Every structure is written in C-alpha cells, then in structure tokens.
Amino acid sequence: MKRAIFPGTFDPFTIGHYSVVVRGLRMFDEIIVAIGKNQSKKTLFSVEKRIRLVEQAFANEPRVKVMEYDSLTVDFARSVDAKFILRGLRTVSDFEYERTIADTNHIIAGIETVILFTESAYSHVSSTVARDLISYGKDITEFLPPGVKL
C-alpha cells in the first residue's frame, strides 16, 4: 500500500489543502492528514476542531484519515508506515523552504516528498488570510472545502 502523510497546522483546512489531498489520492492508496501541534504557532482553532473540519471534508472518502501528532514529521511518518510526505506549493518562496525540509527528511529518514502545485484557482487562498478574514467577522465559505462549515 502506498501511504502518504499530508502534514500541516491546517488552521483552518482550506479548499487549497482539500485540492492537494484529492489530487494526491490519484497517486496514493491512503493519505493521512497529519495535524501537527506546533507550540510556536498561535492557532485560532483547537486541534479537535481542525480534525473535525478535515473529517467533515472527507466524510465520504475512506482513504483519507486524520490524525494529530506532536513529533518530527518524519518520526510520525515512520510511526504510521508512510513512505511519502505530500506537500502543496503556492508560491516560489514556498519552494525554497519545502526543498530544504524535503532534502533533510530524505537524508535523515529516507522519506520522499511529493510536491503538488496549488491549482491556480486557489493560489490566493491561505490559512493566514482565512484567519484574518475570520477575525474581522467575514464569511470564508469560499475558502473552505465543499460542505464544510466552521
């Protein structure tokens, strides 16, 4: 079985994240959306709420699992027997960061990173922008996966 993890904070899980997972399912038998606990990041939503949002998005897709983790991403990948890390890129500046992390993960754990470019229709969507809009009371429905409600 080809299993990948799709790690991130996902605060909140956006239509761009959703698109990467849907497209990733063409390559992998199973994808675990891995919600990391990052002590240095101040999040808007609890881990439990973020898990519920992803589960809501993939309620009818048994090949997508959602788990939280509090370790190095490669250690989590090993613990769930995932050989791949799935990542999405929106911008050129994302590439430099992701390349460094992918190289490090490969060196220390032999885990391959598969990168999908964000669909152009979603390249403007980010969790940061979504959080900012929420803080000003704006509706972000168009930033969320189909059928997902905050």
XYZ file of C-alpha atoms in Angstrom:
150
model
C 0.000 0.000 0.000
C 1.284 3.445 -0.906
C 0.581 5.659 2.097
C 1.428 9.354 2.391
C 1.044 11.890 5.109
C -0.044 15.444 4.382
C 1.316 17.384 7.363
C 0.414 20.873 8.450
C -1.223 23.077 11.026
C -4.382 23.475 8.901
C -5.751 26.420 10.871
C -8.163 26.251 9.099
C -8.130 23.481 6.469
C -8.817 25.320 3.196
C -10.055 24.491 -0.289
C -6.402 24.588 -1.393
C -5.463 21.892 1.134
C -8.509 19.885 0.085
C -7.484 20.091 -3.569
C -3.987 18.772 -2.807
C -5.418 15.764 -0.949
C -7.973 14.988 -3.680
C -5.257 15.132 -6.333
C -2.899 13.130 -4.117
C -5.447 10.309 -3.970
C -4.671 9.655 -7.644
C -1.125 8.673 -6.571
C -1.605 7.145 -3.138
C -3.818 4.415 -1.727
C -4.203 6.289 1.546
C -3.440 9.792 2.772
C -3.215 10.714 6.423
C -3.869 14.388 7.015
C -1.440 14.911 9.883
C -2.292 17.875 12.062
C 0.831 18.962 13.870
C 0.924 20.533 17.281
C 3.345 23.411 16.899
C 3.996 25.128 20.213
C 5.463 28.184 18.465
C 2.297 28.831 16.424
C -0.711 30.546 17.927
C -3.740 28.864 16.393
C -7.300 30.087 16.070
C -8.927 26.660 16.231
C -8.269 23.799 18.649
C -6.698 20.608 17.305
C -10.036 18.863 17.890
C -11.877 21.449 15.772
C -9.283 21.192 12.988
C -9.630 17.396 12.995
C -13.427 17.710 12.754
C -13.152 20.124 9.800
C -10.944 17.716 7.825
C -13.140 14.735 8.735
C -16.157 16.725 7.554
C -14.444 17.445 4.227
C -13.655 13.758 3.638
C -16.659 12.122 5.297
C -17.280 10.033 2.162
C -13.656 9.168 1.397
C -12.396 6.183 3.422
C -8.870 6.524 2.010
C -8.341 9.765 3.945
C -7.563 9.543 7.656
C -6.951 12.401 10.060
C -4.510 12.242 12.959
C -2.709 14.676 15.201
C 0.967 14.433 16.033
C 3.492 16.095 18.297
C 6.875 14.996 16.968
C 9.155 15.424 13.997
C 7.155 14.856 10.838
C 9.476 12.038 9.703
C 9.062 10.276 13.052
C 5.300 10.484 12.684
C 5.540 9.203 9.093
C 7.549 6.208 10.281
C 5.077 5.524 13.101
C 2.218 5.163 10.585
C 4.351 3.350 7.988
C 4.121 6.182 5.440
C 6.884 6.296 2.838
C 5.853 9.653 1.373
C 5.160 13.186 2.521
C 2.685 15.099 0.375
C 3.054 18.878 0.196
C 1.408 21.677 -1.739
C 3.162 24.765 -3.088
C 1.506 28.134 -3.686
C 4.477 30.408 -4.285
C 8.130 30.424 -5.276
C 9.082 31.350 -1.718
C 7.316 28.176 -0.506
C 9.625 26.175 -2.788
C 12.869 27.139 -1.031
C 11.507 26.184 2.370
C 9.943 22.924 1.161
C 13.104 21.926 -0.725
C 15.227 22.311 2.407
C 12.799 20.292 4.519
C 12.391 17.609 1.827
C 16.163 17.197 1.493
C 16.560 16.936 5.261
C 13.724 14.396 5.576
C 15.243 12.281 2.836
C 18.698 12.352 4.417
C 17.574 11.526 7.955
C 14.735 9.109 7.197
C 14.760 8.121 3.515
C 11.244 9.510 3.123
C 10.345 11.016 -0.249
C 8.436 14.270 -0.550
C 5.915 14.658 -3.355
C 5.030 18.244 -4.179
C 1.885 19.343 -5.978
C 1.482 22.892 -7.152
C -1.684 24.571 -5.949
C -4.342 24.864 -8.614
C -4.303 28.421 -9.915
C -7.906 28.959 -8.820
C -6.761 28.510 -5.205
C -3.322 30.129 -5.244
C -4.632 33.162 -3.339
C -6.114 31.030 -0.558
C -4.100 30.621 2.628
C -4.918 29.755 6.207
C -3.363 33.059 7.278
C -5.700 35.074 5.063
C -8.661 32.948 6.181
C -7.834 33.594 9.864
C -7.516 37.323 9.206
C -10.907 37.412 7.487
C -12.485 35.446 10.350
C -11.026 37.897 12.890
C -12.888 40.697 11.094
C -16.137 38.750 11.003
C -16.027 37.939 7.288
C -17.567 34.851 5.719
C -14.883 32.480 4.399
C -17.162 29.814 2.944
C -15.491 30.132 -0.474
C -12.115 29.353 1.172
C -13.388 26.078 2.657
C -13.863 22.621 1.091
C -17.347 21.824 -0.236
C -19.856 21.205 2.546
C -17.519 22.280 5.363
C -18.928 24.707 7.924
C -16.901 26.405 10.663
